Short mmCIF file of C-alpha atoms and ligand atoms in Angstrom, two decimals:
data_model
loop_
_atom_site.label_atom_id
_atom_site.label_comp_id
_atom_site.label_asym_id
_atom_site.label_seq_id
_atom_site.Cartn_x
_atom_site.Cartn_y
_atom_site.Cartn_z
CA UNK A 128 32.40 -20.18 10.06
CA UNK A 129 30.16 -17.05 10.37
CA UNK A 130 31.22 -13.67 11.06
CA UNK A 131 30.15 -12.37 14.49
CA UNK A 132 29.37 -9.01 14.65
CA UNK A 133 28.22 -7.08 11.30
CA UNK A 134 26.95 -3.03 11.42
CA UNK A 135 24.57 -2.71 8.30
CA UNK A 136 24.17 0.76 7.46
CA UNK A 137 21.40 1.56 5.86
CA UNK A 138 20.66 5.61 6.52
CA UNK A 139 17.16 6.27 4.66
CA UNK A 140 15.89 2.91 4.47
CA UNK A 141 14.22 1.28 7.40
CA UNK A 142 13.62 -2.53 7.59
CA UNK A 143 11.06 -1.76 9.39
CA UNK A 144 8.68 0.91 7.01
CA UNK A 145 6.48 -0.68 5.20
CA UNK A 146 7.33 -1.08 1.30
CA UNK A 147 5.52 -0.14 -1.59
CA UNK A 148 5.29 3.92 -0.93
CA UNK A 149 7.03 6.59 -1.18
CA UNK A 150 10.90 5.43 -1.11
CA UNK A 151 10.36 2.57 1.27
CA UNK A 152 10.62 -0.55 -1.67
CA UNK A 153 13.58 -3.28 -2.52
CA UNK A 154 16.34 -2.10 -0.50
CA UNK A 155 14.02 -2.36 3.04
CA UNK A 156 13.13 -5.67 1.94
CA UNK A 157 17.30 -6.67 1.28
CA UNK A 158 18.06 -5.44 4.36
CA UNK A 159 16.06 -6.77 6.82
CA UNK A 160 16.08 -10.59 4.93
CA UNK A 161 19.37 -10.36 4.38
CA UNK A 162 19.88 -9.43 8.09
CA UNK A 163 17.35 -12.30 9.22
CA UNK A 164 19.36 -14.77 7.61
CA UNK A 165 22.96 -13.84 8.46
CA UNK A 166 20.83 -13.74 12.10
CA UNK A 167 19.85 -17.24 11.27
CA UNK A 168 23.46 -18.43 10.60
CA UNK A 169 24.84 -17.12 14.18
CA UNK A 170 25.80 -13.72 13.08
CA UNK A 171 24.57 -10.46 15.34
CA UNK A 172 23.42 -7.98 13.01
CA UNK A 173 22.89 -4.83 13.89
CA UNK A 174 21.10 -2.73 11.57
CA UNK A 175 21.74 1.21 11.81
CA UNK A 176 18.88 3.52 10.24
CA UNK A 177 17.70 6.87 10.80
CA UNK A 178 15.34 7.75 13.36
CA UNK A 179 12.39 8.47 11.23
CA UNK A 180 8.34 9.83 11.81
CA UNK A 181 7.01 6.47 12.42
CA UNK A 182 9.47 5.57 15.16
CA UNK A 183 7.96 3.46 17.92
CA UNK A 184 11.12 2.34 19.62
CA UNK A 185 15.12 3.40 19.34
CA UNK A 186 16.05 -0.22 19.15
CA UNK A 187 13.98 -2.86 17.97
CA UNK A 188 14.78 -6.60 18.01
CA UNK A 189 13.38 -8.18 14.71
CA UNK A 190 14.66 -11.62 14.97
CA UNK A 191 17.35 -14.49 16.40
CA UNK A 192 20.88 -12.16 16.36
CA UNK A 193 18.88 -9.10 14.73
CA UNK A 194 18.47 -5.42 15.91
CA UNK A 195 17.13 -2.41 14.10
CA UNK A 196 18.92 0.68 15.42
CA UNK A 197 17.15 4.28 14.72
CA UNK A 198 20.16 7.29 15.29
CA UNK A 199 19.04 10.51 15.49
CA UNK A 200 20.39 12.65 12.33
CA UNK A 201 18.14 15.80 11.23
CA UNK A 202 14.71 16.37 11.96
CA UNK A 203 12.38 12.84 11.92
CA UNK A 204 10.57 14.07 8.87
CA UNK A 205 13.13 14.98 6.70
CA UNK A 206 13.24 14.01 2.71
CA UNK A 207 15.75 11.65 1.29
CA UNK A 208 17.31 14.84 -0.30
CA UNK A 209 17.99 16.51 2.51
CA UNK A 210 20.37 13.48 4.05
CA UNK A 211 23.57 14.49 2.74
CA UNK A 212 23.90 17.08 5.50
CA UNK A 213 23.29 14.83 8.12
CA UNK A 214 25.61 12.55 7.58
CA UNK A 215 28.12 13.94 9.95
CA UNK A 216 25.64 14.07 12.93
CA UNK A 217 24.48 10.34 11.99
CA UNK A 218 28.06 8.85 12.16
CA UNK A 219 28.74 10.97 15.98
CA UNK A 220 25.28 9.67 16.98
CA UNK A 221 26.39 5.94 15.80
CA UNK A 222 29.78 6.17 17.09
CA UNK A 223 28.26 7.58 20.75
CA UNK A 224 25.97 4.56 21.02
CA UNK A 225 28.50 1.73 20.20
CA UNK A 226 30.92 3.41 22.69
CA UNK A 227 28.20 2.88 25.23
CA UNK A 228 27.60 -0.24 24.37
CA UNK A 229 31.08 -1.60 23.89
CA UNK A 230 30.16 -2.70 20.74
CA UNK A 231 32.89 -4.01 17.94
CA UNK A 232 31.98 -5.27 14.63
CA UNK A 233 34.20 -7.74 12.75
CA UNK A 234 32.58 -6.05 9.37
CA UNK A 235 30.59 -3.25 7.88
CA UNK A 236 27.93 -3.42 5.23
CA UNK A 237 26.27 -0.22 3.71
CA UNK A 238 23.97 0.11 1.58
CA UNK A 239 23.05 2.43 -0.98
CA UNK A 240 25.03 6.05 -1.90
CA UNK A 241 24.63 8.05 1.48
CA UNK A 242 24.74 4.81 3.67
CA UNK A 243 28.32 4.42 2.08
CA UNK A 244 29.55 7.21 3.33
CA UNK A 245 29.27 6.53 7.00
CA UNK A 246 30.37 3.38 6.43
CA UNK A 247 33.68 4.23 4.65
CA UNK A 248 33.93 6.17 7.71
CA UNK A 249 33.04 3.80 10.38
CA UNK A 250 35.20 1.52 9.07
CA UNK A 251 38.42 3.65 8.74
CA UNK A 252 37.50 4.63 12.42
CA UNK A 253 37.29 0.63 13.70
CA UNK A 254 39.70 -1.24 11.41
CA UNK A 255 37.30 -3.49 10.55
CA UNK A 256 36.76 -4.03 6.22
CA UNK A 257 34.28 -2.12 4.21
CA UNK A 258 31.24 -4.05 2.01
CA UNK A 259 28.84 -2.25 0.09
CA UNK A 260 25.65 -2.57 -1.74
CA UNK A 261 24.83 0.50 -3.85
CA UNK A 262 21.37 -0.50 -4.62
CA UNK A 263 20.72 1.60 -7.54
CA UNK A 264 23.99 4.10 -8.96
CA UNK A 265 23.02 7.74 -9.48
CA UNK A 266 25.18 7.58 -13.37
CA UNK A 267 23.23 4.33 -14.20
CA UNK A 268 19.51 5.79 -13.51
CA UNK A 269 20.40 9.08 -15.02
CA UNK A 270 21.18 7.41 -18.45
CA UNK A 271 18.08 4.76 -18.33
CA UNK A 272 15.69 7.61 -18.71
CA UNK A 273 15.76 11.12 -19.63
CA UNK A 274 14.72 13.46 -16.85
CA UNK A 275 16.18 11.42 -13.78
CA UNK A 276 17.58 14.09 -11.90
CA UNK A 277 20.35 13.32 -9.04
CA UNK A 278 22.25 14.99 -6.26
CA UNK A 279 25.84 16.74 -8.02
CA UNK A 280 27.30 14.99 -3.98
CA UNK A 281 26.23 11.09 -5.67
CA UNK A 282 28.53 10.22 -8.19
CA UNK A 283 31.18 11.50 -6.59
CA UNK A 284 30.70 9.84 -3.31
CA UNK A 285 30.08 6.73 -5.21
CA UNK A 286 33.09 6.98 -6.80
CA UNK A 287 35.11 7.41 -3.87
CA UNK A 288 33.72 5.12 -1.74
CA UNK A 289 34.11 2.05 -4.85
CA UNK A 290 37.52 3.54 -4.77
CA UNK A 291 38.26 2.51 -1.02
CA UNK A 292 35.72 -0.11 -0.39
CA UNK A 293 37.42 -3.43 0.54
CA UNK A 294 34.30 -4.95 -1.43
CA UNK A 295 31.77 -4.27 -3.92
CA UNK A 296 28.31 -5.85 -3.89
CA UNK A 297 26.94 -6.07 -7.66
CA UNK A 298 23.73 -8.04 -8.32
CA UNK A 299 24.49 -8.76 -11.62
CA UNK A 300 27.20 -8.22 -14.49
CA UNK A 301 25.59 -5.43 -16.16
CA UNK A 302 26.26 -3.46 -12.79
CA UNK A 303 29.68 -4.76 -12.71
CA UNK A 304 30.27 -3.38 -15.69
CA UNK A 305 28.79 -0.18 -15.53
CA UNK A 306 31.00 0.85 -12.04
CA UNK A 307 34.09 -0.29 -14.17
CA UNK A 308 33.03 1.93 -17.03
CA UNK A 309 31.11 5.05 -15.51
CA UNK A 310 32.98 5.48 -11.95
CA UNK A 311 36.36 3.63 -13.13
CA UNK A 312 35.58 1.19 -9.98
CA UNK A 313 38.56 -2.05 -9.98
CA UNK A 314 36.34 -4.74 -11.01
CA UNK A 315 37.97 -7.50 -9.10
CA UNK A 316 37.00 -5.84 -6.10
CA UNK A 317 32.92 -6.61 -7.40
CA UNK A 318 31.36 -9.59 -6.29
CA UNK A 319 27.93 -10.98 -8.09
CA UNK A 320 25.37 -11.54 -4.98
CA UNK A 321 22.04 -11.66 -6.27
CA UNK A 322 19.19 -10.89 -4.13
CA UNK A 323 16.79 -13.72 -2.53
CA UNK A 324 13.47 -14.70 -1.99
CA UNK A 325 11.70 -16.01 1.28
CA UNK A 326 10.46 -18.97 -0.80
CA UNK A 327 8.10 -20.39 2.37
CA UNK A 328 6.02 -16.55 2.18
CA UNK A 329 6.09 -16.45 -1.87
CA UNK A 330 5.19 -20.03 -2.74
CA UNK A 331 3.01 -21.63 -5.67
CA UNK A 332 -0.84 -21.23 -3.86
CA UNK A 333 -4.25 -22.20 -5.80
CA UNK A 334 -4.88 -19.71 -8.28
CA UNK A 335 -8.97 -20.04 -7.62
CA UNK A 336 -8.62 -19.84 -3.96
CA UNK A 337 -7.00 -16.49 -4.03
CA UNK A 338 -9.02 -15.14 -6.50
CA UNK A 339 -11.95 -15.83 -4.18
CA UNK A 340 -10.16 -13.77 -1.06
CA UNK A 341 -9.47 -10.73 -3.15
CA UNK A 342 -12.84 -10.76 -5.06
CA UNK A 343 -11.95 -11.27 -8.20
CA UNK A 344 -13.39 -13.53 -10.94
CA UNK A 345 -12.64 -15.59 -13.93
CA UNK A 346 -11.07 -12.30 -16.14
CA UNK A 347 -7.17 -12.92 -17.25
CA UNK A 348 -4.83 -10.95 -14.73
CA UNK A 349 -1.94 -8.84 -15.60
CA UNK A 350 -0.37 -7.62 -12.21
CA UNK A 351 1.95 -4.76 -11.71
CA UNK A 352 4.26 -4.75 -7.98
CA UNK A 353 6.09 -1.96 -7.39
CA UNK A 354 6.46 1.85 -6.05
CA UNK A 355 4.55 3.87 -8.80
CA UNK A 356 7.36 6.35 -10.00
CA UNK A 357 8.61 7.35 -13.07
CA UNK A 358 11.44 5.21 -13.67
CA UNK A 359 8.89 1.77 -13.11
CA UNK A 360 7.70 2.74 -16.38
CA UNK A 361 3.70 1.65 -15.68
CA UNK A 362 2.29 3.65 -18.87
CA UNK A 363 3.82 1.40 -20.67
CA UNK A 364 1.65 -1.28 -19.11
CA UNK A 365 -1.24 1.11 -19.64
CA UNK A 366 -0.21 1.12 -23.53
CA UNK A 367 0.41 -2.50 -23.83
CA UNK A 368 -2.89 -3.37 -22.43
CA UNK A 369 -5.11 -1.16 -24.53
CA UNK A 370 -3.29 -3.06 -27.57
CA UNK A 371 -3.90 -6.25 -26.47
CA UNK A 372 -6.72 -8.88 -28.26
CA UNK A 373 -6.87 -12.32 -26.69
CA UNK A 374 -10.91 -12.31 -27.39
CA UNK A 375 -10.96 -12.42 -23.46
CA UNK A 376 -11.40 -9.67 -20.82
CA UNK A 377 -8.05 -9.25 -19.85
CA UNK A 378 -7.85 -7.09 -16.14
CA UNK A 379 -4.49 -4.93 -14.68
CA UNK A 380 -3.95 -4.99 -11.07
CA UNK A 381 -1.51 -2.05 -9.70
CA UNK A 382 -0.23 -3.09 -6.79
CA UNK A 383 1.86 -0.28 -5.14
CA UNK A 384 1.29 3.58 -4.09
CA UNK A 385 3.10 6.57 -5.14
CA UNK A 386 6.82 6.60 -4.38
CA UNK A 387 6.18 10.88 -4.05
CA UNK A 388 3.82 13.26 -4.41
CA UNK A 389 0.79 11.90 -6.70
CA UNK A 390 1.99 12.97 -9.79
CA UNK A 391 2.68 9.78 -11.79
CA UNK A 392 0.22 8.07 -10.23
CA UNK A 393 -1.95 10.93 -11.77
CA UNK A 394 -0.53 10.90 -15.08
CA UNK A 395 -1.05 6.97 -15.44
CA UNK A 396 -4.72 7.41 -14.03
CA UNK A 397 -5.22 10.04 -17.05
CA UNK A 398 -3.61 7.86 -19.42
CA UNK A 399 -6.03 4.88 -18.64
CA UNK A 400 -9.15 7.34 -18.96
CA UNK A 401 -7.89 8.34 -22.48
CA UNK A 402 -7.06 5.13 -23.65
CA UNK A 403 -10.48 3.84 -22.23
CA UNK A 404 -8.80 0.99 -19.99
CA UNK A 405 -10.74 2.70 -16.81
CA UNK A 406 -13.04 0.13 -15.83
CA UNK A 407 -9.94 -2.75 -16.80
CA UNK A 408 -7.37 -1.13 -14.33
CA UNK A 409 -7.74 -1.62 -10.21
CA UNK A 410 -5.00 1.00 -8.48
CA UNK A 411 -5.37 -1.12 -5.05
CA UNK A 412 -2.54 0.93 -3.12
CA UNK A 413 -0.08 -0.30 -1.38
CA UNK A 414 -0.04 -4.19 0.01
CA UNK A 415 1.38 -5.45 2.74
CA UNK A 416 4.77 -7.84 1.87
CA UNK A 417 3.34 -10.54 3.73
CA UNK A 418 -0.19 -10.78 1.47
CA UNK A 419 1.49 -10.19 -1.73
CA UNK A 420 1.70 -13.86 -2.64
CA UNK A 421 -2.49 -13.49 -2.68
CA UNK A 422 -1.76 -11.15 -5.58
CA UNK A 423 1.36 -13.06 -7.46
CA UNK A 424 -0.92 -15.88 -7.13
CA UNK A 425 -4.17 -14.42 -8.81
CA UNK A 426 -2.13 -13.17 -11.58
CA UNK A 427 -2.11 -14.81 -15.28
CA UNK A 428 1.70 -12.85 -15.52
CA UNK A 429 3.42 -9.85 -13.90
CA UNK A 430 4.73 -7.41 -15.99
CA UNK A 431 7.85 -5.15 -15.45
CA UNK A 432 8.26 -2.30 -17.79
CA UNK A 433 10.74 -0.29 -16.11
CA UNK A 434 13.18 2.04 -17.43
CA UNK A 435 15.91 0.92 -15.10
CA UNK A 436 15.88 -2.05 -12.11
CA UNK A 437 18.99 -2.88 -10.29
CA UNK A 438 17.78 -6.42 -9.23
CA UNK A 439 14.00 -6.07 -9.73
CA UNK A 440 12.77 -8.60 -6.38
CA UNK A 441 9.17 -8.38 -7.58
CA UNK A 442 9.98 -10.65 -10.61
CA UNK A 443 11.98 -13.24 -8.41
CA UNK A 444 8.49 -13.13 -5.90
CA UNK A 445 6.43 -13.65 -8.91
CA UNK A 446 8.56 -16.50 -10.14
CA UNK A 447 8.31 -17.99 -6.74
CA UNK A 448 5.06 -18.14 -6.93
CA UNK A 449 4.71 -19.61 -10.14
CA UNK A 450 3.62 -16.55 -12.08
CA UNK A 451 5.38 -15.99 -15.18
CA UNK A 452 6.97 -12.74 -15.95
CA UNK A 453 7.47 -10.18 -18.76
CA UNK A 454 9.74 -7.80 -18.31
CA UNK A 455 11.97 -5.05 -19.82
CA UNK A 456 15.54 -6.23 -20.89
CA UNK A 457 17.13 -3.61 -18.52
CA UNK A 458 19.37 -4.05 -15.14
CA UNK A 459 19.63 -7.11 -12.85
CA UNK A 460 16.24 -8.56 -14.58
CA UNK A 461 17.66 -10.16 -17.53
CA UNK A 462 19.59 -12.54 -14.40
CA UNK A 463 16.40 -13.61 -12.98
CA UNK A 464 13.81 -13.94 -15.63
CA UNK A 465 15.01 -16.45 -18.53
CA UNK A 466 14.09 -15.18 -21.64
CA UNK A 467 11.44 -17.83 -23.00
CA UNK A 468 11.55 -20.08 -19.99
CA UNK A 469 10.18 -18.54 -17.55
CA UNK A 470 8.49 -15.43 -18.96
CA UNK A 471 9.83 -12.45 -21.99
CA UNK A 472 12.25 -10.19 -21.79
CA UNK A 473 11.60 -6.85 -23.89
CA UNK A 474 14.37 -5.11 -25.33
CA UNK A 475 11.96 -2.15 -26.68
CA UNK A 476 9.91 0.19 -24.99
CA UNK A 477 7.21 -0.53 -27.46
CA UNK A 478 3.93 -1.35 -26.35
CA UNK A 479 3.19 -3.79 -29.20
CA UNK A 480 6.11 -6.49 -28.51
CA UNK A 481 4.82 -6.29 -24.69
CA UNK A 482 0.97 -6.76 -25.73
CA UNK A 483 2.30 -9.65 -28.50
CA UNK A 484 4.00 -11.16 -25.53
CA UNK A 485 1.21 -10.92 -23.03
CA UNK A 486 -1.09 -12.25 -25.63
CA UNK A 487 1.28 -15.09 -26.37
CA UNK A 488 1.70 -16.65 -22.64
CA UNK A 489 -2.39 -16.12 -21.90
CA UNK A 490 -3.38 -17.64 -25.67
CA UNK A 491 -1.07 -20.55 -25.57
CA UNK A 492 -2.22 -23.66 -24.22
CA UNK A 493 -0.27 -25.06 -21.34
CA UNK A 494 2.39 -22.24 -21.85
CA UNK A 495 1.46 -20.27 -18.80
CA UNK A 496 1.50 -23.61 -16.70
CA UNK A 497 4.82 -24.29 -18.45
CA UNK A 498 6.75 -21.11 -18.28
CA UNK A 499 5.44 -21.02 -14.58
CA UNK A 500 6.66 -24.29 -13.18
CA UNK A 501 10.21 -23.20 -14.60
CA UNK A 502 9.66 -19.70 -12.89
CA UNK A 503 9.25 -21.47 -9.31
CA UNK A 504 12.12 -24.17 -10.41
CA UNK A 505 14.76 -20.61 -11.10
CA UNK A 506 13.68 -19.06 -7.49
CA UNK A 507 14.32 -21.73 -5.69
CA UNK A 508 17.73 -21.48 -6.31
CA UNK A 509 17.27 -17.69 -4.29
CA UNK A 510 16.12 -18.62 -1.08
CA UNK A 511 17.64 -16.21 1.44
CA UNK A 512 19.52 -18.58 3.12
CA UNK A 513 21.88 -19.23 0.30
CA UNK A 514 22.11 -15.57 -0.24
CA UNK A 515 23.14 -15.27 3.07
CA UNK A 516 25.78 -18.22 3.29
CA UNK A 517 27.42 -16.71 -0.15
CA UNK A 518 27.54 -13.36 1.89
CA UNK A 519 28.81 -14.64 4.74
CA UNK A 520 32.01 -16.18 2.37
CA UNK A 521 32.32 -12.66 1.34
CA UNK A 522 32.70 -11.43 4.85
CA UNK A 523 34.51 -14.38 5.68
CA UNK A 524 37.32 -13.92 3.11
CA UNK A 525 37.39 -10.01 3.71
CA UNK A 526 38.32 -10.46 7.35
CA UNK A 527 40.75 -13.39 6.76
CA UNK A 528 43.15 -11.28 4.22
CA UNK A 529 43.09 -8.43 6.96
CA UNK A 530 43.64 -11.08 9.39
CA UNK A 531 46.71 -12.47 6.60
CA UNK A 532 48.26 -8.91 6.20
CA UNK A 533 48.09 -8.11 10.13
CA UNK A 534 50.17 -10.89 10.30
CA UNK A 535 52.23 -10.20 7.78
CA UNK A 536 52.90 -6.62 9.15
CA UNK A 537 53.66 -7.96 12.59
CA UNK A 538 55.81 -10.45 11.10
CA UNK A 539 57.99 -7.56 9.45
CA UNK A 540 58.27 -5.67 12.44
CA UNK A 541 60.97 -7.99 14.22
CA UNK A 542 63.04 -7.39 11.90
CA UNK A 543 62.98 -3.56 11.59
CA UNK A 544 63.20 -3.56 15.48
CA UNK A 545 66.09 -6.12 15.50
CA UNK A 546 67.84 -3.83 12.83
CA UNK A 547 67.30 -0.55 14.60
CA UNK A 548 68.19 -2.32 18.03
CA UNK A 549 71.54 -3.24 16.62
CA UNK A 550 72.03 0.38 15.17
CA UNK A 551 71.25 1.30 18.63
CA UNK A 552 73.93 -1.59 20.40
CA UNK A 553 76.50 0.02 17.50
CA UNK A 554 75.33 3.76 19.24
CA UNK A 555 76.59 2.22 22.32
N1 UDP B 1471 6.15 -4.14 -2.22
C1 UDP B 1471 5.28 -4.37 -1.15
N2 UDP B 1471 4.03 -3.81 -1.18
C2 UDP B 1471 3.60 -3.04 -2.20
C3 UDP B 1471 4.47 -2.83 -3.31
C4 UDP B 1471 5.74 -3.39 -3.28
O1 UDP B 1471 5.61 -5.07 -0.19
O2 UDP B 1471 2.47 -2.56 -2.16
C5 UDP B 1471 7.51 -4.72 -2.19
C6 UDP B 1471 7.71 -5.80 -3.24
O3 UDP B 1471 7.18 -7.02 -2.79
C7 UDP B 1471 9.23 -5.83 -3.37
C8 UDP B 1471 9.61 -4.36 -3.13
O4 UDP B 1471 8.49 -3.73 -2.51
O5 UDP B 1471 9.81 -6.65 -2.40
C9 UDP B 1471 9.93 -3.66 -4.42
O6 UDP B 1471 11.18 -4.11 -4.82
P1 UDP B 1471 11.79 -3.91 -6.26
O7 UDP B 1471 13.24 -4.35 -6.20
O8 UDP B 1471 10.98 -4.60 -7.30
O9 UDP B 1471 11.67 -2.36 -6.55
P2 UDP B 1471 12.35 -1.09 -5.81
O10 UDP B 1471 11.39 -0.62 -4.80
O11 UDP B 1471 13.63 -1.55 -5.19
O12 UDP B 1471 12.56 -0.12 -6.91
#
């Protein structure tokens, strides 16, 4: 059975902006997927985001059961930072249009820290149970790297809201176990839903073929995918590469635009120049989702050096495409990459193990080939309609226990009202 009505929440991140710049990445791709195939399964999902600069319409139909909401909270261009003091205004606005509408929701799903507030809200207000996704935790990217800076409001409203959510999303264990051990969060309340792939968009392609479309020739490929901010870690890639020896010309493709205001994308630029990788790096900009498999495709391996990745989606699209990964042993990407299976996992920031590992999957016959066919095998197991189906169960058993104790509640209330009628008949 499929729920019938779910509100997603998702404040600052619209399924609609493109990803890949400034803070439009993962979390816009989860959402609208996620909402596609709960759509797919017979649920309506309506999706409620911020009214933002690039606003063509206020509601916005985006597939079978799905609708994208924009609710006016603050002014259209305001910064991420600047959200907490909207909240307020966003849950009136919400509340305003689902009283004209009529709407009800059997369930609500937020996602990420300021997202979770108006849902803990909305939910109080409608009866209906409380899921969240946190995305990233503002405790967990504060102690991956030094000079992460958060909001003082975070924490604490993450910590509330694990406190009175009816359930947790985690995408892997590690998260699990850092909300049990930073925010104190009950960790039977978590539940492990990874994230998914749309396996017939990020499929196994011919590697010449693509290589053609985007111009490139017979040189080894290292790709990077991803927002270009601090916290993704790219010198490291920079380093690794000018290391590297495989006695062939060995190119890195950056994929992605700056997630702010130029400044890392600056500092990695600079970094290339010194290290004399210039003419070896291409900074292509952002990419739209739907051409990205060109890229995956073209690529020898993709490399993730981050500091810190709650789920990391651009290894499970590489994988689906075949392309072998190496990654830093950090997050959610230790559940998705297989440790020498389907790519390397890095457990130091150290330039040398990543170049020994690069060198080892593009020098070893048949390894690449190998390591990729697993890759592929791994992702196919993350489709997003399984993701979906094991998120529907979620919702499912949420709204059958309320279901159990309104029952049981109702099923108490005889009694009392025998007891106090007969108190009453004794009155008499
Ligand atoms: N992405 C994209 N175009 C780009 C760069 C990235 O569509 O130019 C997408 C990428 O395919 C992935 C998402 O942005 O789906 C990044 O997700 P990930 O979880 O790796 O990182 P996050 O942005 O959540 O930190």
């Amino acid at each position: 059975m499929s729920v019938e009505r779910a509100a997603f929440i998702t404040l600052h991140a619209c399924p609609l902006a493109a990803p890949g710049q400034g803070k439009s990445g993962g979390m816009n791709v989860y959402v609208r997927q996620l909402a596609a195939a709960l759509g797919n399964l017979g649920t309506q999902v309506d999706i409620f985001t911020r009214e933002h600069a690039c606003v063509a319409n206020r509601i916005e139909t985006i597939g079978p059961n799905v609708r994208v909401i924009h609710i006016k909270a603050g002014e259209p261009e305001a910064h991420v930072g600047e959200l907490y003091a909207h909240l307020p205004e966003f849950l009136e606005q919400l509340n305003e249009f689902k009283e004209e509408e009529g709407l009800e929701y059997d369930v609500v799903h937020s996602h990420y820290w300021l997202s979770s507030w108006v849902g803990r809200e909305l939910s109080q207000a409608i009866g209906a149970p409380h899921v969240v996704t946190f995305h990233t935790l503002g405790l967990i990217k504060m102690q991956s790297r030094a000079g992460e800076v958060e909001q003082t409001e975070r924490p604490v409203v993450e910590a509330e809201v694990m406190a009175s959510a009816d359930r947790i999303i985690a995408f892997s264990a590690h998260e699990r176990d850092a909300m049990a051990r930073l925010y104190n969060a009950d960790a039977n309340k978590v539940s492990l839903v990874p994230c998914g792939v749309d396996l017939s968009v990020f499929k196994p392609l011919d590697q010449r073929s693509v290589r053609d479309l985007l111009g490139l020739n017979g040189e080894k490929i290292l790709l990077y995918v991803g927002r270009i901010e601090p916290l993704k870690g790219l010198d490291l890639l920079v380093e690794a590469a000018a290391q590297m020896d495989t006695g062939e010309s060995v190119r890195v493709i950056v994929v992605g635009a700056d997630a702010n205001d130029g400044q890392e994308l600056g500092r990695v630029k600079q970094l290339a120049k010194e290290r004399d990788l210039e003419d070896q790096i291409d900074f292509v900009g952002q990419v739209n989702h739907s051409d990205l498999p060109l890229y995956y495709n073209a690529a020898d391996v993709c490399v993730m050096p981050s500091y810190y990745e709650s789920f990391g989606l651009v290894a499970l699209e590489s994988m689906a495409c075949g392309t072998p990964v190496v990654a830093a042993r950090v997050g959610g990407l230790p559940t998705i990459v297989q440790h020498g299976r389907t790519g390397y996992l890095k457990s130091w920031r150290c330039p040398e193990t990543f170049a020994n590992s690069l060198e080892m999957i593009l020098s070893t016959d048949g390894l690449q080939q190998s390591m990729g066919e697993a890759a592929r095998k791994r992702a196919e197991g993350l489709g997003w309609d399984n993701v979906a189906a094991i998120m529907s169960d979620e919702y499912d058993s949420l709204i059958e226990n309320a279901a159990q104790s309104a029952q049981g509640e109702e099923r108490d209330e005889p009694a009392s009202l025998t007891a106090n009628a007969a108190k009453d008949d004794n009155k008499c």
